[in-house]
Amino acid sequence: MNGAVSTALAAGFVTRAADTQGPELPSLNEFLPPEIIFAGTPFAINRIILVRMVATAVILLVLGLTAKRAKLVPGRWQGFVEFLLEFVRNNIVYTVIGELRGKKYIPMITTMFLTILVFNLCGVIPGANIAATATIAMPLVFAVWTLVQYWAAGIASHGLGGFLKEELFPAGVPWPVYILLTPIQLLEIVIIRPFSLTLRLFANMLSGHLLVAIMLAMSNYFILEAQGALKGVGVLWFLGSFALTGFEIFVAGLQAFIFCILSCVYISQSLGEE
Amino acid sequence: MPLAEEASGLALFLPESYDLFWSAVILVILAAFFYFFFMPKFNQIFDERADKIQGGFDRAAQAQAEAEETKKQYEDQLRSARTDASKIREDARSEAARIVADAKKRAEAEAEQVSAAAQKSIEAQRAQALVSLKGEVGAIATALAGKILGSKLDSADVQSSMIDDAISELER
């Protein structure tokens, strides 16, 4: 049996032997759930999209009510929401883009931060148990938004030609270097930036979910199936899953923060020097 | 779950079209919510709060200015009141001095009058006394003469007693 377990461990989440009685480790299929509504149409909905929709409804309801009932003297909850808003405004937008130019990006970054945060937190909410950002489409859509915004910002402040010249032919570089640099820069502003944003967020949610799921699967297996002292190992796995769940909450906030910070950095670069 | 059913890792990174569709729809809904309702509402709250705080500062400054003004007025009034009071005191003092001086003068005049009247009365009484003395001396002299003649000077003793009587009557 030990052999089976170590096989399962070694094989990790990617595969597991069909005939073992080892723990039911999570698989990548959890990130490619079957379509459950409108299957086969372009409007098909799977489990993760459903989680996403519920999370959206919760955001609309909770923040909508908060805004509607917002008072001049805030209560505890409103104070917390205002703290988040001020954090996004002061610590993300104003720090990176600056107060004057950053003002018009506050709604965008606020939308991004609060949405990604809540979507990420779905990964540790019982019942959802998977981050709403855990398919590539959602991070991709956010990243495309950032892409559109930093192109628009560049074009608005330098004109299309000026923006491209600034980005593709950085000043102060001897011209032969452009042969190498310009294609890389082009790749950077068209592909690399949005995809690095997308992959960073997606991969974090994916790995976080897998880690917590493996921990729980292992504790489940050891506590229920193992004999004698090995049950203690299950307890260790269970404690580990607690720690990792806490870590996931931290990562949820951190990744939302990083996504927004980088979006601001790209926009700020497009706007150029003040 | 057999190995064959495991999706290839690559599928994870190829977005499904329906997934993209719903993600975009959700993002548009959320962005609309934040852009057109949530942020304006909270910006309004923030602005109102800032206004209120700024207004509070302004009002406090105004109140202070008013207090300053009132204090100045009060001090002015106090100063003029003090001046008035000292003027009144000065007036009163000089008035009092005048009254005292008047009273003294009048009293002196009266005293003089009284003493003059007394002098006159003494003068008159003396004159009257002189007149009445004169009359009485005459009468006594006449009586004495009569007595001397009446007793016919019988003896030396009679004579002397008669003289004594006359003298004691004079003395009275």
XYZ file of C-alpha atoms in Angstrom:
446
model
C 0.000 0.000 0.000
C 2.901 2.268 0.802
C 4.119 1.685 -2.703
C 0.771 2.758 -4.057
C 0.853 5.926 -2.029
C 4.333 6.857 -3.116
C 3.377 6.130 -6.689
C 0.458 8.401 -6.327
C 2.652 11.032 -4.746
C 5.340 10.677 -7.376
C 2.838 10.782 -10.179
C 1.409 13.864 -8.545
C -1.780 15.302 -9.828
C -1.114 14.621 -13.470
C -2.002 10.979 -13.407
C -2.661 8.113 -11.102
C -2.769 4.392 -11.533
C -6.247 3.173 -12.254
C -6.064 0.138 -10.016
C -4.680 1.604 -6.805
C -6.787 2.196 -3.768
C -4.841 5.365 -3.096
C -6.363 8.727 -2.388
C -8.531 10.374 -5.021
C -6.075 12.994 -6.032
C -7.333 15.971 -7.950
C -6.695 16.074 -11.649
C -6.409 18.731 -14.288
C -9.880 17.764 -15.419
C -11.208 19.833 -12.560
C -10.147 22.852 -14.557
C -11.893 21.596 -17.655
C -15.259 20.746 -16.165
C -18.010 19.372 -18.368
C -20.541 21.758 -19.802
C -23.676 21.504 -17.735
C -26.028 24.045 -19.318
C -26.412 24.901 -23.018
C -23.820 22.206 -23.740
C -22.377 22.422 -27.222
C -23.503 25.993 -27.849
C -21.265 29.088 -27.644
C -23.157 29.909 -24.460
C -22.336 26.714 -22.645
C -21.875 26.986 -18.893
C -19.659 24.740 -16.825
C -19.056 24.552 -13.118
C -16.360 27.221 -13.014
C -18.441 29.624 -15.079
C -21.320 28.986 -12.704
C -19.084 29.787 -9.736
C -18.053 32.930 -11.561
C -21.679 33.934 -12.106
C -22.606 33.350 -8.483
C -19.564 35.358 -7.390
C -20.595 38.148 -9.749
C -24.104 38.146 -8.338
C -22.682 38.305 -4.816
C -20.420 41.229 -5.739
C -23.294 43.108 -7.375
C -25.605 42.446 -4.455
C -23.226 43.117 -1.576
C -21.346 46.078 -3.018
C -24.554 47.420 -4.584
C -26.257 47.437 -1.210
C -23.153 48.901 0.406
C -23.076 51.737 -2.107
C -26.789 52.297 -1.867
C -26.731 52.504 1.906
C -23.417 54.372 2.036
C -23.454 57.002 4.727
C -21.283 59.994 5.415
C -20.211 58.412 8.668
C -19.288 54.846 7.703
C -20.123 51.769 9.711
C -17.743 48.860 10.072
C -18.511 47.154 6.769
C -18.567 50.399 4.812
C -15.323 51.339 6.513
C -13.768 48.095 5.300
C -15.002 48.653 1.727
C -13.684 52.201 1.842
C -10.379 50.872 3.104
C -10.180 48.617 0.027
C -11.100 51.510 -2.279
C -8.510 53.757 -0.708
C -5.939 50.986 -0.866
C -6.519 50.578 -4.613
C -6.503 54.317 -5.171
C -3.507 55.290 -3.054
C -1.336 52.179 -2.959
C -1.854 50.944 -6.508
C -3.007 53.674 -8.892
C -1.498 56.804 -7.348
C 1.761 55.127 -6.396
C 2.389 53.802 -9.890
C 0.701 56.196 -12.312
C 0.593 59.321 -10.199
C -2.301 61.260 -8.852
C -3.089 63.505 -11.792
C -2.848 60.992 -14.631
C -4.039 58.052 -12.575
C -7.434 59.447 -11.655
C -9.217 58.143 -14.749
C -7.900 54.624 -14.188
C -9.233 54.294 -10.662
C -12.576 52.715 -11.675
C -10.814 50.243 -13.953
C -8.262 49.151 -11.381
C -10.915 49.039 -8.652
C -13.065 46.786 -10.813
C -10.091 44.569 -11.512
C -8.885 44.372 -7.956
C -12.201 43.671 -6.251
C -13.353 41.240 -8.954
C -10.115 39.262 -9.105
C -9.929 39.240 -5.311
C -13.438 37.829 -4.893
C -13.001 35.414 -7.791
C -9.729 34.154 -6.337
C -11.258 33.773 -2.887
C -13.892 31.433 -4.351
C -11.090 28.872 -4.264
C -11.312 28.621 -0.478
C -15.058 29.122 -0.131
C -16.776 25.834 0.666
C -19.198 24.859 -2.057
C -17.328 26.732 -4.739
C -13.941 25.262 -3.890
C -12.410 26.528 -7.054
C -11.271 30.005 -7.942
C -13.526 31.705 -10.461
C -10.323 32.815 -12.153
C -9.189 29.207 -12.543
C -9.872 28.887 -16.256
C -7.656 30.776 -18.597
C -10.473 32.779 -20.174
C -11.171 35.038 -17.197
C -7.581 36.172 -16.565
C -7.214 36.513 -20.330
C -10.203 38.841 -20.583
C -8.792 40.982 -17.785
C -5.398 41.028 -19.458
C -6.935 42.059 -22.777
C -8.623 44.913 -20.977
C -5.235 46.004 -19.660
C -3.778 45.635 -23.177
C -6.491 47.856 -24.659
C -5.991 50.406 -21.908
C -2.232 50.736 -22.274
C -2.463 50.938 -26.046
C -5.164 53.594 -25.707
C -3.092 55.461 -23.141
C -0.023 55.368 -25.395
C -1.902 56.490 -28.466
C -3.702 59.223 -26.546
C -0.503 60.726 -25.204
C 1.910 60.200 -28.136
C -0.267 59.349 -31.138
C -0.053 55.898 -32.707
C 3.270 56.590 -34.441
C 4.753 58.264 -31.413
C 3.689 55.432 -29.148
C 5.124 52.760 -31.431
C 8.321 54.695 -31.875
C 8.663 55.117 -28.144
C 8.039 51.446 -27.440
C 9.777 49.820 -30.422
C 12.707 52.168 -30.870
C 13.691 53.272 -27.385
C 15.880 56.352 -27.423
C 19.570 56.141 -26.551
C 20.188 52.791 -28.193
C 22.623 52.450 -31.121
C 20.653 51.600 -34.253
C 21.992 48.090 -34.940
C 20.571 46.985 -31.625
C 17.108 47.769 -32.999
C 17.342 44.718 -35.228
C 17.250 42.612 -32.136
C 15.352 44.888 -29.831
C 12.422 45.985 -31.968
C 10.888 42.523 -32.573
C 11.266 41.717 -28.894
C 9.619 44.973 -27.910
C 6.789 44.367 -30.354
C 6.288 40.904 -28.916
C 6.406 42.422 -25.475
C 3.636 44.970 -25.942
C 1.371 42.719 -28.014
C 1.802 39.249 -26.550
C 4.119 38.953 -23.589
C 2.550 41.498 -21.303
C -1.041 40.234 -21.502
C 0.011 36.600 -21.443
C 2.314 37.006 -18.498
C -0.574 38.637 -16.644
C -2.928 35.850 -17.662
C -0.597 32.977 -16.916
C 0.591 34.312 -13.595
C -2.930 34.618 -12.256
C -4.225 31.410 -13.805
C -1.260 29.279 -12.782
C -1.376 30.565 -9.233
C -5.025 29.678 -8.885
C -4.481 26.313 -10.532
C -1.539 25.302 -8.386
C -3.153 26.646 -5.232
C -6.266 24.631 -5.822
C -4.284 21.497 -6.590
C -2.166 21.863 -3.477
C -5.117 22.308 -1.137
C -7.054 19.522 -2.883
C -4.120 17.125 -2.640
C -3.674 17.911 1.031
C -7.334 17.267 1.741
C -7.418 14.126 -0.368
C -4.383 12.778 1.450
C -5.737 13.587 4.898
C -9.034 12.007 3.946
C -7.292 8.889 2.702
C -4.925 8.514 5.634
C -7.496 9.168 8.316
C -10.141 6.862 6.844
C -8.100 4.134 5.202
C -4.742 3.920 6.958
C -4.065 1.654 9.890
C -2.822 2.619 13.336
C -0.066 5.189 13.548
C -0.447 6.132 9.911
C -3.709 7.848 10.860
C -1.461 10.396 12.559
C 0.034 11.174 9.185
C -3.468 12.044 8.042
C -3.743 14.533 10.871
C -0.498 16.118 9.673
C -1.897 16.332 6.154
C -5.038 17.917 7.581
C -3.044 20.528 9.496
C -1.067 21.180 6.338
C -4.263 21.777 4.421
C -5.241 24.384 7.023
C -1.955 26.185 6.547
C -2.249 26.006 2.790
C -5.798 27.299 2.860
C -4.548 30.302 4.788
C -1.776 30.643 2.259
C -4.330 30.491 -0.556
C -6.247 33.393 0.979
C -3.009 35.335 1.052
C -2.233 34.390 -2.545
C -5.742 35.437 -3.621
C -5.095 38.950 -2.364
C -1.501 38.990 -3.552
C -2.348 37.965 -7.107
C -5.164 40.506 -7.342
C -2.676 43.112 -6.126
C 0.045 42.036 -8.579
C -2.341 41.973 -11.519
C -3.460 45.526 -10.757
C 0.034 46.825 -10.024
C 1.343 45.461 -13.336
C -1.632 46.844 -15.252
C -0.832 50.233 -13.778
C 2.848 49.854 -14.612
C 2.035 49.097 -18.270
C -0.370 52.023 -18.501
C 2.134 54.298 -16.811
C 4.867 53.238 -19.248
C 2.585 53.970 -22.193
C 1.802 57.400 -20.850
C 5.513 58.111 -20.832
C 7.408 60.542 -18.679
C 5.463 63.381 -17.238
C -10.079 7.705 -13.530
C -7.900 6.063 -16.143
C -4.932 7.820 -17.634
C -6.530 8.068 -21.062
C -9.263 10.330 -19.789
C -6.831 12.819 -18.325
C -6.925 15.973 -20.355
C -3.685 17.118 -21.839
C -2.137 20.057 -20.016
C -2.250 22.117 -23.150
C -6.050 22.195 -23.115
C -5.820 24.265 -19.951
C -4.227 27.096 -21.874
C -6.610 27.117 -24.803
C -9.645 29.107 -23.784
C -13.027 27.726 -24.774
C -15.088 30.163 -26.795
C -18.041 29.916 -24.430
C -15.724 30.550 -21.519
C -14.392 33.672 -23.212
C -17.955 34.744 -23.959
C -19.155 34.444 -20.372
C -15.965 35.961 -18.972
C -16.408 38.976 -21.212
C -20.090 39.292 -20.319
C -19.295 39.097 -16.630
C -16.493 41.621 -16.943
C -18.716 44.050 -18.852
C -21.459 43.722 -16.246
C -19.007 44.239 -13.370
C -17.212 47.099 -15.089
C -20.518 48.815 -15.816
C -21.528 48.367 -12.206
C -18.270 49.841 -10.923
C -18.016 52.632 -13.501
C -21.588 53.865 -13.436
C -22.850 53.083 -9.957
C -20.344 51.998 -7.364
C -17.462 54.406 -7.924
C -19.592 57.523 -8.547
C -21.581 56.754 -5.428
C -18.492 56.388 -3.281
C -16.788 59.370 -4.887
C -19.853 61.378 -3.987
C -19.626 60.130 -0.409
C -15.907 60.964 -0.272
C -16.496 64.430 -1.741
C -19.359 65.113 0.618
C -17.254 64.037 3.553
C -14.356 66.205 2.437
C -16.763 69.107 1.968
C -18.183 68.561 5.385
C -14.777 68.456 7.010
C -13.596 71.473 5.025
C -16.871 73.218 5.863
C -16.299 72.406 9.498
C -12.858 73.968 9.354
C -14.255 77.014 7.572
C -17.047 77.371 10.080
C -14.607 77.047 12.947
C -12.380 79.717 11.414
C -15.381 81.968 10.918
C -16.532 81.398 14.481
C -13.066 82.236 15.706
C -13.002 85.416 13.641
C -16.390 86.354 15.026
C -15.239 85.657 18.551
C -12.161 87.762 17.905
C -14.343 90.598 16.628
C -16.695 90.365 19.591
C -13.773 90.330 21.969
C -12.359 93.420 20.325
C -15.710 95.184 20.560
C -16.028 94.193 24.172
C -12.555 95.418 24.947
C -13.287 98.697 23.186
C -16.446 99.067 25.179
C -14.618 98.241 28.357
C -11.944 100.790 27.587
C -14.438 103.542 26.819
C -16.416 102.602 29.914
C -13.255 102.939 31.976
C -12.548 106.330 30.459
C -16.120 107.384 31.130
C -15.936 106.166 34.693
C -12.724 107.991 35.417
C -14.123 111.131 33.847
C -17.244 110.846 35.957
C -15.112 110.333 39.044
C -13.037 113.343 38.182
C -16.172 115.421 37.667
C -17.627 114.176 40.908
C -14.480 115.005 42.778
C -14.327 118.547 41.448
C -18.038 118.957 42.062
C -17.573 117.762 45.615
C -14.689 120.135 46.114
C -16.782 122.955 44.804
C -19.673 122.042 47.077
C -17.383 121.842 50.103
C -15.832 125.167 49.267
C -19.249 126.742 48.895
C -20.430 125.274 52.147
C -17.348 126.515 53.933
C -17.776 129.981 52.555
C -21.398 130.087 53.549
C -20.590 128.788 57.017
C -17.909 131.389 57.482
C -20.293 134.119 56.372
C -22.905 132.877 58.766
C -20.426 132.662 61.610
C -19.358 136.185 60.988
C -22.948 137.305 60.935
C -23.650 135.469 64.173
C -20.639 136.992 65.907
C -21.517 140.443 64.650
C -25.055 140.029 65.978
C -23.722 138.883 69.341
C -21.404 141.865 69.536
C -24.261 144.154 68.867
C -26.442 142.522 71.455
C -23.682 142.757 74.064
C -23.238 146.404 73.206
C -26.921 147.037 73.675
C -27.094 145.181 76.946
C -24.165 147.142 78.308
C -25.756 150.397 77.333
C -28.981 149.277 78.970
C -27.060 148.223 82.103
C -25.380 151.563 82.281
C -28.670 153.337 81.991
C -30.308 151.215 84.642
C -27.245 151.562 86.966
C -27.397 155.244 86.667
C -31.002 155.225 87.718
C -30.413 152.908 90.646
C -27.415 154.857 91.943
C -29.558 157.967 92.032
C -32.306 156.150 93.914
C -29.867 154.675 96.406
C -28.249 158.070 96.940
C -31.624 159.610 97.496
C -32.596 156.848 99.973
C -29.305 157.167 101.755
C -29.674 160.857 102.034
C -33.197 160.402 103.365
C -32.053 157.886 105.953
C -29.215 160.075 107.107
C -31.547 162.927 107.590
C -34.220 160.764 109.237
C -32.135 159.321 112.053
C -30.671 162.741 112.809
C -27.351 161.199 113.512
C -28.129 160.307 117.197
C -24.950 158.597 118.043
C -21.730 157.532 116.611
C -23.008 153.935 116.412
C -26.126 154.854 114.536
C -24.102 156.812 112.195
C -21.766 153.965 111.398
C -24.576 151.371 111.055
C -26.435 153.598 108.728
C -23.358 153.934 106.588
C -22.882 150.183 106.545
C -26.460 149.635 105.462
C -26.037 152.033 102.679
C -22.880 150.377 101.533
C -24.310 146.835 101.683
C -27.310 148.014 99.735
C -24.922 149.399 97.193
C -23.089 146.154 97.029
C -26.213 144.157 96.270
